[in-house]
Tab-separated table of C-alpha atoms in Angstrom:
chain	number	residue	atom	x	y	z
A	1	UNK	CA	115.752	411.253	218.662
A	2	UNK	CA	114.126	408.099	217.175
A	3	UNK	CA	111.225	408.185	215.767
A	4	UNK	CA	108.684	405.405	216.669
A	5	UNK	CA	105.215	404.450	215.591
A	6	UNK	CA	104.834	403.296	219.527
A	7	UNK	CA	106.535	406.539	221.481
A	8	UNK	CA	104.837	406.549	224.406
A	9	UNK	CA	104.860	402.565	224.806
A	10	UNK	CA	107.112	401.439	227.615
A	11	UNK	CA	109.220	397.930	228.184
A	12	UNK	CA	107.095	397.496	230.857
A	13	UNK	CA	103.651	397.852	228.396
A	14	UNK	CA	104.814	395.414	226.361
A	15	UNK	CA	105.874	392.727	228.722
A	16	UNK	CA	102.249	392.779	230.224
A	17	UNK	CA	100.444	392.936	227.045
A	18	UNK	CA	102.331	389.886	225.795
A	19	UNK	CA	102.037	388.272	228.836
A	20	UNK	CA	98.547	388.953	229.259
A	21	UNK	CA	97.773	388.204	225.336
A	22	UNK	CA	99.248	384.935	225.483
A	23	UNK	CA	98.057	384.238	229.252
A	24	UNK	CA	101.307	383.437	230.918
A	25	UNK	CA	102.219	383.434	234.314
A	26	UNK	CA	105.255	384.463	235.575
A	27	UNK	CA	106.751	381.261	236.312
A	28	UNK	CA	105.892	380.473	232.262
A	29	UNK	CA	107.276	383.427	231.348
A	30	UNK	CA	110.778	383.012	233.397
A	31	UNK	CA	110.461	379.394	232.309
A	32	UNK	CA	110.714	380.499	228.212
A	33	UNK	CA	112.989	383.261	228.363
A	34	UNK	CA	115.547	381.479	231.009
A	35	UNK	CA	114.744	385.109	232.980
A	36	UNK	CA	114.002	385.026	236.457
A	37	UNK	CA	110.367	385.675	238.419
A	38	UNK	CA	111.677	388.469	239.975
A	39	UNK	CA	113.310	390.150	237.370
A	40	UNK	CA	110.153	389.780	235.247
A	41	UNK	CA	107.963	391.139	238.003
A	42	UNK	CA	110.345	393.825	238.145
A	43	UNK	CA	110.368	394.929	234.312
A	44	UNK	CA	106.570	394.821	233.947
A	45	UNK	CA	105.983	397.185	237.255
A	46	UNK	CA	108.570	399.736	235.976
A	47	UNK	CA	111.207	399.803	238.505
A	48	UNK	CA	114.033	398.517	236.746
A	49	UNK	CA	114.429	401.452	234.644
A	50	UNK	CA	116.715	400.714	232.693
A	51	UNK	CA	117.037	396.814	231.919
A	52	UNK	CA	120.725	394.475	230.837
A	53	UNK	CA	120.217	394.459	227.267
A	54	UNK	CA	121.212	390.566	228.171
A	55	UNK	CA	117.455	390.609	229.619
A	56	UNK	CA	115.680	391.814	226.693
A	57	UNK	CA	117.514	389.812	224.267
A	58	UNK	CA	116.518	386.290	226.566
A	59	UNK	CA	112.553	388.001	226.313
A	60	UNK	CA	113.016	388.849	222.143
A	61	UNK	CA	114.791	384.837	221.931
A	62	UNK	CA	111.487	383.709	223.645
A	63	UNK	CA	108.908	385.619	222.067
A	64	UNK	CA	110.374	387.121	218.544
A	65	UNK	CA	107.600	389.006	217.484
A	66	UNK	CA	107.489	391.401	220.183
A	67	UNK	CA	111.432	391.961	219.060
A	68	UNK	CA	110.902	395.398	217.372
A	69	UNK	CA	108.768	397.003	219.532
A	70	UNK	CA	111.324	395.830	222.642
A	71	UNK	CA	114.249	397.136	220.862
A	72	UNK	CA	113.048	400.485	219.834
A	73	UNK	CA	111.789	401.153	223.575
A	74	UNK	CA	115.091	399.864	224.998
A	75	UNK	CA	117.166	402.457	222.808
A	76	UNK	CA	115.377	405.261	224.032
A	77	UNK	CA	116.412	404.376	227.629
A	78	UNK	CA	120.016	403.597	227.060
A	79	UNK	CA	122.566	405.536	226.874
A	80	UNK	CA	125.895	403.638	227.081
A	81	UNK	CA	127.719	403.329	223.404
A	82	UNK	CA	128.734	399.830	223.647
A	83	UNK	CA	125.841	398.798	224.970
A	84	UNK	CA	123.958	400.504	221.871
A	85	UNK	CA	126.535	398.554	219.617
A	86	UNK	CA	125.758	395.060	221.167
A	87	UNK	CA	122.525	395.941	220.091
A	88	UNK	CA	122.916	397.138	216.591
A	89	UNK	CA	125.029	393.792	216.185
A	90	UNK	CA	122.233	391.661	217.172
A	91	UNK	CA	119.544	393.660	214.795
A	92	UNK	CA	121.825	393.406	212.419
A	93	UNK	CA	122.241	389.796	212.544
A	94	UNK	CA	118.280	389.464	212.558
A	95	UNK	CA	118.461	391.694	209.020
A	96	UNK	CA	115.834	394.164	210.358
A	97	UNK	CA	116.866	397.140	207.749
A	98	UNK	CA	114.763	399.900	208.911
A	99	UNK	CA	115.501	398.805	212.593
A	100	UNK	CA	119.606	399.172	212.027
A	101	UNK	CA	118.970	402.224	211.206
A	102	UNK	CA	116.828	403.128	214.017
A	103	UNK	CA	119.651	401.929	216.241
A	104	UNK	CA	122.379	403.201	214.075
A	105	UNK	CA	120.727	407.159	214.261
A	106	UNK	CA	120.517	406.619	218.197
A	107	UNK	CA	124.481	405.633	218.335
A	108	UNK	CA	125.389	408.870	216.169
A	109	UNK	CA	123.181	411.014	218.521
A	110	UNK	CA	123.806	409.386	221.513
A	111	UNK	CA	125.853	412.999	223.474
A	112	UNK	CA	128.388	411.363	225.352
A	113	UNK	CA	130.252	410.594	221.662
A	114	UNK	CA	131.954	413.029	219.681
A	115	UNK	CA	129.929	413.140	215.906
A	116	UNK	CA	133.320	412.559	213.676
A	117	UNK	CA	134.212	409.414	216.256
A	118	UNK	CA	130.606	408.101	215.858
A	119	UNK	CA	130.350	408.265	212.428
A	120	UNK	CA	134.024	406.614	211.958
A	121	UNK	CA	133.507	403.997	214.173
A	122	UNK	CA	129.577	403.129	212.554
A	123	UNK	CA	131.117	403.443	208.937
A	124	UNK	CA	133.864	400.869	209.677
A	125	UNK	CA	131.058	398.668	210.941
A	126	UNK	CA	128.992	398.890	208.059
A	127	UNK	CA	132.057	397.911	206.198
A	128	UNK	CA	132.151	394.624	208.040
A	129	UNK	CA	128.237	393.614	207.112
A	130	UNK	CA	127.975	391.170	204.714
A	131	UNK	CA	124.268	392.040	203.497
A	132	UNK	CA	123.575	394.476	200.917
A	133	UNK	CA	120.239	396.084	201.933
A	134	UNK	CA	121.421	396.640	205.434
A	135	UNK	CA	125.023	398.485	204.402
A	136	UNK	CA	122.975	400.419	202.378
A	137	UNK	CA	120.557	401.077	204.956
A	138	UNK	CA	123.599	401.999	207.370
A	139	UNK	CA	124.790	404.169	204.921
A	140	UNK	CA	121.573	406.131	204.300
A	141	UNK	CA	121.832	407.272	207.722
A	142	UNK	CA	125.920	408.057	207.609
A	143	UNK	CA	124.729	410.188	204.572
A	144	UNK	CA	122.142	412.153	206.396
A	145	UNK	CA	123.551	412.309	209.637
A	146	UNK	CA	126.645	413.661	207.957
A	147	UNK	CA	124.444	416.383	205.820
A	148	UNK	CA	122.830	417.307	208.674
A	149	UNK	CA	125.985	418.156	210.955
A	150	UNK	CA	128.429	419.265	208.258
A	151	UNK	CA	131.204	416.571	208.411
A	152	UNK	CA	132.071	416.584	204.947
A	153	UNK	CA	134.305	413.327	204.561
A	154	UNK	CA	131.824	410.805	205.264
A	155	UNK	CA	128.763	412.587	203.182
A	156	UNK	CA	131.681	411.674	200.524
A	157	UNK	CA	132.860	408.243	201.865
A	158	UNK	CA	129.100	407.739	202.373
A	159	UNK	CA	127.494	408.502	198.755
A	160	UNK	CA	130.311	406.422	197.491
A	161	UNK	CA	129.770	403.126	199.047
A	162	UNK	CA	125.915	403.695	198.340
A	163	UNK	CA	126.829	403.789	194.900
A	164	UNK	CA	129.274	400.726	194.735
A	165	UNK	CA	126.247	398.733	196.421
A	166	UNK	CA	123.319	400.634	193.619
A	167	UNK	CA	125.439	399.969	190.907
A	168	UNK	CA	125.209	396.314	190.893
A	169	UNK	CA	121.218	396.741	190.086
A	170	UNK	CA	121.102	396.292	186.503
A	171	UNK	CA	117.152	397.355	186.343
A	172	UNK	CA	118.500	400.970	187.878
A	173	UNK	CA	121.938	401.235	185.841
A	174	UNK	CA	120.315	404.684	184.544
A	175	UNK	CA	119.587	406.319	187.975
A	176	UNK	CA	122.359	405.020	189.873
A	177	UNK	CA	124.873	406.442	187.836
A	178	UNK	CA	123.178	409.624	187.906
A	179	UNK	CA	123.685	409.499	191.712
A	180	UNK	CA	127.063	408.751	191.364
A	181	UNK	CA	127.708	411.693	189.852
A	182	UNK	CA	126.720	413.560	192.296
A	183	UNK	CA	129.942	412.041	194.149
A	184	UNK	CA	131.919	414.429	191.925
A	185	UNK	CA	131.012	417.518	194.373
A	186	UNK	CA	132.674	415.499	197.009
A	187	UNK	CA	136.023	413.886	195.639
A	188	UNK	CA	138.489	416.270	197.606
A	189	UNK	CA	137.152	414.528	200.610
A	190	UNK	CA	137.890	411.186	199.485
A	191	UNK	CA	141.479	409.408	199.458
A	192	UNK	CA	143.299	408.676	196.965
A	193	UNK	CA	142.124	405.456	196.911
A	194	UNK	CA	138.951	406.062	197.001
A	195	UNK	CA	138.916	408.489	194.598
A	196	UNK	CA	140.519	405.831	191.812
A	197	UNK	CA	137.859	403.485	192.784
A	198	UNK	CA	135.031	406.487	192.222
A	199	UNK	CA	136.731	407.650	188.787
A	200	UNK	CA	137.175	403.873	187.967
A	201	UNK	CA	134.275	402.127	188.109
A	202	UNK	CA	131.822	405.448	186.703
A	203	UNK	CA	134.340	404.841	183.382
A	204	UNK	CA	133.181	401.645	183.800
A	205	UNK	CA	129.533	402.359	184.699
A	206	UNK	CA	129.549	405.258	181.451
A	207	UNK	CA	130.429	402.771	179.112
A	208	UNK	CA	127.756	400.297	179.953
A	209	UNK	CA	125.312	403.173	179.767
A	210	UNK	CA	126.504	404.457	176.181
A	211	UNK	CA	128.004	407.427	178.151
A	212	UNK	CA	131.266	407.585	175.823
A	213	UNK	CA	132.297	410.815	176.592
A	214	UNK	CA	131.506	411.261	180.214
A	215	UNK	CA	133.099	406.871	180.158
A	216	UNK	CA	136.524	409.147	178.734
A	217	UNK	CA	136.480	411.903	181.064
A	218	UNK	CA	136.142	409.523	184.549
A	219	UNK	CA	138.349	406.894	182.639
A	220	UNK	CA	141.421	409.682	182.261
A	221	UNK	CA	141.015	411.120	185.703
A	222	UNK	CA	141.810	407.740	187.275
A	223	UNK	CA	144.326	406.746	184.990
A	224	UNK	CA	145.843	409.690	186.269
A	225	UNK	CA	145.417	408.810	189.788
A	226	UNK	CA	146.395	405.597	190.005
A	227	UNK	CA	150.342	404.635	189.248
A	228	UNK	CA	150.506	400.933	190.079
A	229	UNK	CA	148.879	398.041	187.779
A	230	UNK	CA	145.780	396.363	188.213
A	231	UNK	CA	143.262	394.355	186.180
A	232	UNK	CA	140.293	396.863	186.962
A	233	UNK	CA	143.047	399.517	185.558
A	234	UNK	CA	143.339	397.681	182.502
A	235	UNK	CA	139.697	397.194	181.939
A	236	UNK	CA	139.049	400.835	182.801
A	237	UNK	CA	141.730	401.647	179.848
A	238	UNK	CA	139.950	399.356	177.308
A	239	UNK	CA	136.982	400.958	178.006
A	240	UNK	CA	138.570	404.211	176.941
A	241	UNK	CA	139.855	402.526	174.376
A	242	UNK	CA	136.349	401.289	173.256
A	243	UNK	CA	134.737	404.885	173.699
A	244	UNK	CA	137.137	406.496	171.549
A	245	UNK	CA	136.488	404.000	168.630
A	246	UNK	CA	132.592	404.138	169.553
A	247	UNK	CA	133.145	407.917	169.122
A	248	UNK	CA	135.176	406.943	165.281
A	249	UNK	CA	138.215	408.536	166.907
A	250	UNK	CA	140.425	405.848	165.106
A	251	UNK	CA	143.443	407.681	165.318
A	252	UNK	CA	143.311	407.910	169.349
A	253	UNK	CA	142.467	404.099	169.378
A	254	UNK	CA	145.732	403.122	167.787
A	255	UNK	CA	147.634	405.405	170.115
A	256	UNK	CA	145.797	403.569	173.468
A	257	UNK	CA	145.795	400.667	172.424
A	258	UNK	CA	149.984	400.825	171.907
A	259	UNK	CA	149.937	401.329	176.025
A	260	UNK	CA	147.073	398.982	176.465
A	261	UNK	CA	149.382	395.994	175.274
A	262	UNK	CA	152.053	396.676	178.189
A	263	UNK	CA	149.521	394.961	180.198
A	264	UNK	CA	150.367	391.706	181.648
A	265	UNK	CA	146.850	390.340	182.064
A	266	UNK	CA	145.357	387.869	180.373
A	267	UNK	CA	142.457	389.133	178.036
A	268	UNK	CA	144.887	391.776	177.169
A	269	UNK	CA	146.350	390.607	174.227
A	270	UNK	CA	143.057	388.749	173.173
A	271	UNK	CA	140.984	392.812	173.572
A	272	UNK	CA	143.917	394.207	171.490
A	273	UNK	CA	144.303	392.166	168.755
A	274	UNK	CA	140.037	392.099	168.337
A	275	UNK	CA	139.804	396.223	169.067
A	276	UNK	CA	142.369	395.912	166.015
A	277	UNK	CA	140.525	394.620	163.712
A	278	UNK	CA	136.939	395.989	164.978
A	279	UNK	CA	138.558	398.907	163.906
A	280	UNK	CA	139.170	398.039	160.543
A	281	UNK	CA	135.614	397.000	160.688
A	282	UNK	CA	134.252	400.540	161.564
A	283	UNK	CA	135.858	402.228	158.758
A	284	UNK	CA	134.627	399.784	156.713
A	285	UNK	CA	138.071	397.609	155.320
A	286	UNK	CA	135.947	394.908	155.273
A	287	UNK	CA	138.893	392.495	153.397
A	288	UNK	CA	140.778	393.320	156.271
A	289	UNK	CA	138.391	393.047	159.265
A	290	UNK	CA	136.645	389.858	158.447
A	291	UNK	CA	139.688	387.488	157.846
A	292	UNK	CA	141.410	389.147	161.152
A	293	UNK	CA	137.668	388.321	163.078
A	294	UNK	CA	137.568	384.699	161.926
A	295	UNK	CA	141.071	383.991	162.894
A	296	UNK	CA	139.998	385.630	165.994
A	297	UNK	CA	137.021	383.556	166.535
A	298	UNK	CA	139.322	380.064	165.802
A	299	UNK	CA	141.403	380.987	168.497
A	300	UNK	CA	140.663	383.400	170.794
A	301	UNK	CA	139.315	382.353	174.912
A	302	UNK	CA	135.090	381.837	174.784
A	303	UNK	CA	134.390	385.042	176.320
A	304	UNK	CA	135.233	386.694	173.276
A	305	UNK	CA	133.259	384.665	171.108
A	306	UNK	CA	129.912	386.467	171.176
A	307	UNK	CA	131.327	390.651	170.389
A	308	UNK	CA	133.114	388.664	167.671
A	309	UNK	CA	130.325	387.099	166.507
A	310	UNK	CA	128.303	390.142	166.947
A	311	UNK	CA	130.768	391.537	164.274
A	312	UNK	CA	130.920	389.123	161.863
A	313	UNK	CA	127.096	388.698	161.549
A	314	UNK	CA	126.828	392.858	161.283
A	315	UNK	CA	129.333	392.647	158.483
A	316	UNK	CA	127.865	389.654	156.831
A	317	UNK	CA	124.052	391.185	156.892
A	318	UNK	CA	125.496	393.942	155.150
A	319	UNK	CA	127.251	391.933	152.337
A	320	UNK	CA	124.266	389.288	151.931
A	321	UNK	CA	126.565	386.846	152.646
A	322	UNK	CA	123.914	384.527	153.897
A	323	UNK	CA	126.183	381.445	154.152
A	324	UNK	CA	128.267	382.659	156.374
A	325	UNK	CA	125.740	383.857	158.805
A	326	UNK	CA	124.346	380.160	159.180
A	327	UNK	CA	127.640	378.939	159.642
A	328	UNK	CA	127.782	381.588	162.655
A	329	UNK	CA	124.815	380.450	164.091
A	330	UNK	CA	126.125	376.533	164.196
A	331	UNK	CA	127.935	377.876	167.001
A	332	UNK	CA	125.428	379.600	169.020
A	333	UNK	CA	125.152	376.813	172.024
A	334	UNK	CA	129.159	377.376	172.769
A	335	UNK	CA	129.074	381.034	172.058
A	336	UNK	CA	126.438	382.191	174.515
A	337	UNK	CA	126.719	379.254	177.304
A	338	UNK	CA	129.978	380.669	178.092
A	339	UNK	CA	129.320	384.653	178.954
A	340	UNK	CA	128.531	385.157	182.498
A	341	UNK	CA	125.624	388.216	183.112
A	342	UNK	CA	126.471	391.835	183.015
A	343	UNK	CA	125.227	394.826	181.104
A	344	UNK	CA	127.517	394.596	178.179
A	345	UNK	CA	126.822	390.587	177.480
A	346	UNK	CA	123.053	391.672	177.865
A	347	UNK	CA	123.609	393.945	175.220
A	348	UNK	CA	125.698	392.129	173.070
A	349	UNK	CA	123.264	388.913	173.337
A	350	UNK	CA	120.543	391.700	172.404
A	351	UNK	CA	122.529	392.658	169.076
A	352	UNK	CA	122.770	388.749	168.441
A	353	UNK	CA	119.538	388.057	168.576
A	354	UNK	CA	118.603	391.282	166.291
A	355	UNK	CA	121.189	389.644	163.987
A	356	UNK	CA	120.215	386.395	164.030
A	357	UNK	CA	116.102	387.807	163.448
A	358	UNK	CA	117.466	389.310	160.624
A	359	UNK	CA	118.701	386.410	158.948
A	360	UNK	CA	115.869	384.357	159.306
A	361	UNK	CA	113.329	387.135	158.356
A	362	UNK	CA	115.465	387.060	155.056
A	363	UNK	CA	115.251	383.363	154.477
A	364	UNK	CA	112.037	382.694	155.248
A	365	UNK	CA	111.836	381.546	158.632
A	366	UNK	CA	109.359	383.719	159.788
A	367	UNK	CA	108.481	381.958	163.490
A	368	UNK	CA	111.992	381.680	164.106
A	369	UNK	CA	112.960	385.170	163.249
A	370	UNK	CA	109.835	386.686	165.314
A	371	UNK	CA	111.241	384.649	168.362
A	372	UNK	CA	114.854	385.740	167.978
A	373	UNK	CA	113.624	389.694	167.412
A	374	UNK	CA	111.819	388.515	170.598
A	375	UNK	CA	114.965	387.316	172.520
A	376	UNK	CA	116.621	390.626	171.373
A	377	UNK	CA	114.257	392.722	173.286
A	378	UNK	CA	113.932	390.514	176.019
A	379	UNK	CA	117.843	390.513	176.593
A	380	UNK	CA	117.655	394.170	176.222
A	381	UNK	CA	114.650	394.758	178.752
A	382	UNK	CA	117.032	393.873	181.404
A	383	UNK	CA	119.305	396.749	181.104
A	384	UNK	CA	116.462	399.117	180.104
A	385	UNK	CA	118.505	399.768	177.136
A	386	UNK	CA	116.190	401.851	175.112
A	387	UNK	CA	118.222	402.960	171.771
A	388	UNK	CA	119.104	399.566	171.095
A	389	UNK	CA	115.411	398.565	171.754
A	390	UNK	CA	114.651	401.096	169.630
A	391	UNK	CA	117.216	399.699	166.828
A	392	UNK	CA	115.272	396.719	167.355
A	393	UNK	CA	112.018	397.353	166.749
A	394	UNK	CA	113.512	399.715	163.417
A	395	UNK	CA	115.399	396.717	162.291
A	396	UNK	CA	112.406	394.021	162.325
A	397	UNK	CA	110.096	396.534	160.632
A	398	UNK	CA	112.886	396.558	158.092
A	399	UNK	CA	112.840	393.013	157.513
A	400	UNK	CA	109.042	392.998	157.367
A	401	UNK	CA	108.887	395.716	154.619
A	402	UNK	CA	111.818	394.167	152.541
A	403	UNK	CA	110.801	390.708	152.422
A	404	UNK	CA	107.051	391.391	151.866
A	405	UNK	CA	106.325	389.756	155.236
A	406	UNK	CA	102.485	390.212	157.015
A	407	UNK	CA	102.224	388.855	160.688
A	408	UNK	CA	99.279	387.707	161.697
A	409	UNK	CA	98.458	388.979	165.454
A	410	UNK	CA	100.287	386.529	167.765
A	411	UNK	CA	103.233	387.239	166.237
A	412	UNK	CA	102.819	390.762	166.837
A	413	UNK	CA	101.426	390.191	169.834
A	414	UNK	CA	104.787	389.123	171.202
A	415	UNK	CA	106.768	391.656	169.746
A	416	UNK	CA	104.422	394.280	171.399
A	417	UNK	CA	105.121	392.663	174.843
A	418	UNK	CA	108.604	392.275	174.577
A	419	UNK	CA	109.290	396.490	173.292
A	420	UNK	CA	106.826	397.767	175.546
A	421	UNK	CA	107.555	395.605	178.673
A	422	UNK	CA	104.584	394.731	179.311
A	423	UNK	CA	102.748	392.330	181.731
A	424	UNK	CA	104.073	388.984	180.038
């Protein structure tokens, strides 16, 4: 049953502590709860036995923080299943986590309910709640509960709206798709729905985590799965897309991206036309790729501008044309103002940065480019994206060695912070 720090503790202990702690008499107690003498006098001697959960509620509104302890001793006590959901409805509302699930594991073990109707009826309800930490806290115990007595299809449906909630974490992008993997072991339990959603956003979640091979493998499984059109479908296709030219399988590329245009979405003539000529960029047709990126950059929607840019700088380091890359940073107010915050802008504002280091390291602008180098890591610390950090740090020693450059030990001071993460 439920565990409690207070076991043996009784409504009627807590009524007279509180009552005797904040010396009220019963006619000041029924006078801030709206409960009557009687019924009060009643509760604290123990012989209502079991209390209207209407009564404790008017006690908790009165004095809130004796509204744990009241609740867990009232769901040891009662017994009736909607009662016990009137209750997790009003901890819920009062975003108690651990409490909801104190409640929660007394609905699903409450006898008089059949396990595979509990668990339906509390998942559907955890589908309704709006906050994050308390679905997830629902679903912790649908998980276990689930484990514990066998019932395969919600350990499934569980794991997977654990995950869809984790994922969003940005700090834990590592771990939480390494528990969403462990959803594979469970996808003949899930619909087909579900399962499209699973396959759909780990593509998703693979690619942001440099996971170009697994991104290909959940990416195809979906696209298999799912036969009607939908913008997640076509992002979940570019991202193939992208992990087969990550991967320099050029060939494949070409062949996607002649489905990838039957789109009818937006950005999908905008991510075909640039994977075109990022491709060209790869294999290293520079008099090809560079006057297809700057047309790009004229004309394409802003939240293309900074992977373009991105581009254009790496192909300009490497061809020491330096007046181009100070014409690319003119535009650095519009370009990065207009990217909203996810994993792949983080790390695409962390190559900018490198970039833009780079260039200033080479022309002399050695506060500047220490700052920018700076940025980059920053920007890169968010995501805990270590190769690139890694890239980084490789890249400004570069610099440093090429140019002759000697920092004095601010300067490296705040490059140390910024790689190792720590205490700023």
């Amino acid at each position: 049953m439920v565990d409690m720090l207070n076991h043996n503790k009784t409504i009627s202990d807590i009524i007279f502590q509180l009552r005797k702690e904040k010396n009220l008499t019963y006619a000041e107690l029924e006078e801030l709860t709206g409960v009557g003498k009687p019924v009060l006098q009643k509760l604290e001697k123990g012989s209502t036995k079991r209390p209207e959960f209407k009564t404790v509620k008017a006690i908790t509104n009165a004095l809130p923080e004796a509204y744990q302890e009241l609740i867990e001793c009232y769901i040891t006590i009662e017994n009736r299943t909607e009662v016990l959901y009137e209750v997790l409805q009003d901890v819920l509302s009062s975003e108690k986590p651990s409490l909801a699930s104190k409640v929660a594991l007394r609905l699903l073990e409450n006898p008089s309910n059949e396990t595979e109707d509990s668990l339906q009826r509390l998942y559907y309800l955890t589908q309704e709640v709006s906050e994050s930490s308390l679905r997830l806290e629902l679903y912790n115990v649908i998980v276990k509960y689930s484990r514990k007595h066998g019932v395969m299809n919600y350990i499934a449906k569980g794991l997977l709206q654990k995950y869809l909630i984790e994922r969003a974490d940005f700090k834990r992008i590592d771990q939480s798709f390494q528990q969403g993997l462990e959803i594979a072991h469970y996808t003949d339990f899930l619909t087909n729905e579900e399962n499209v959603i699973y396959h759909f956003r780990m593509a998703l979640h693979a690619y942001a985590t440099k996971k170009y091979r697994e991104c290909i493998e959940f990416a195809e499984n979906g696209l298999v799965l799912e036969r009607m059109q939908s913008e997640l479908k076509a992002r979940v296709h570019l991202s193939l897309i992208n992990s087969h030219l990550i991967l320099k399988n050029y060939n494949k590329v070409e062949e996607l991206l002649n489905n990838f245009e039957k789109y009818e979405y937006d950005f999908v003539y905008e991510a075909a036309k640039h994977t075109r000529a990022i491709t060209k960029a790869r294999k290293g047709e520079y008099e090809i790729a560079v006057p297809l990126l700057e047309e790009n950059l004229r004309v394409f929607s802003p939240r293309f501008r900074l992977n373009i840019v991105d581009e254009l700088f790496e192909i300009y380091l490497k061809i020491d044309n330096l007046d181009a890359c100070s014409k690319l940073l003119e535009k650095e107010n519009e370009i990065l103002n207009t990217c909203p915050d996810d994993p792949n802008v983080y790390r695409a504002k962390g190559k900018y940065f490198r970039h833009k280091g780079h260039y200033q390291l080479t022309i002399g602008a050695i506060d500047e480019g220490v700052k920018s180098f700076a940025s980059s890591l920053q920007y890169l610390n968010k995501i805990n994206a270590f190769e690139e950090k890694d890239a980084c740090m490789r890249e400004f020693f570069y610099c440093l060695t090429k140019n002759s450059i000697i920092l004095n030990k601010e300067f490296m001071d705040i490059i140390y912070i910024m790689a190792y993460n720590v205490n700023e």
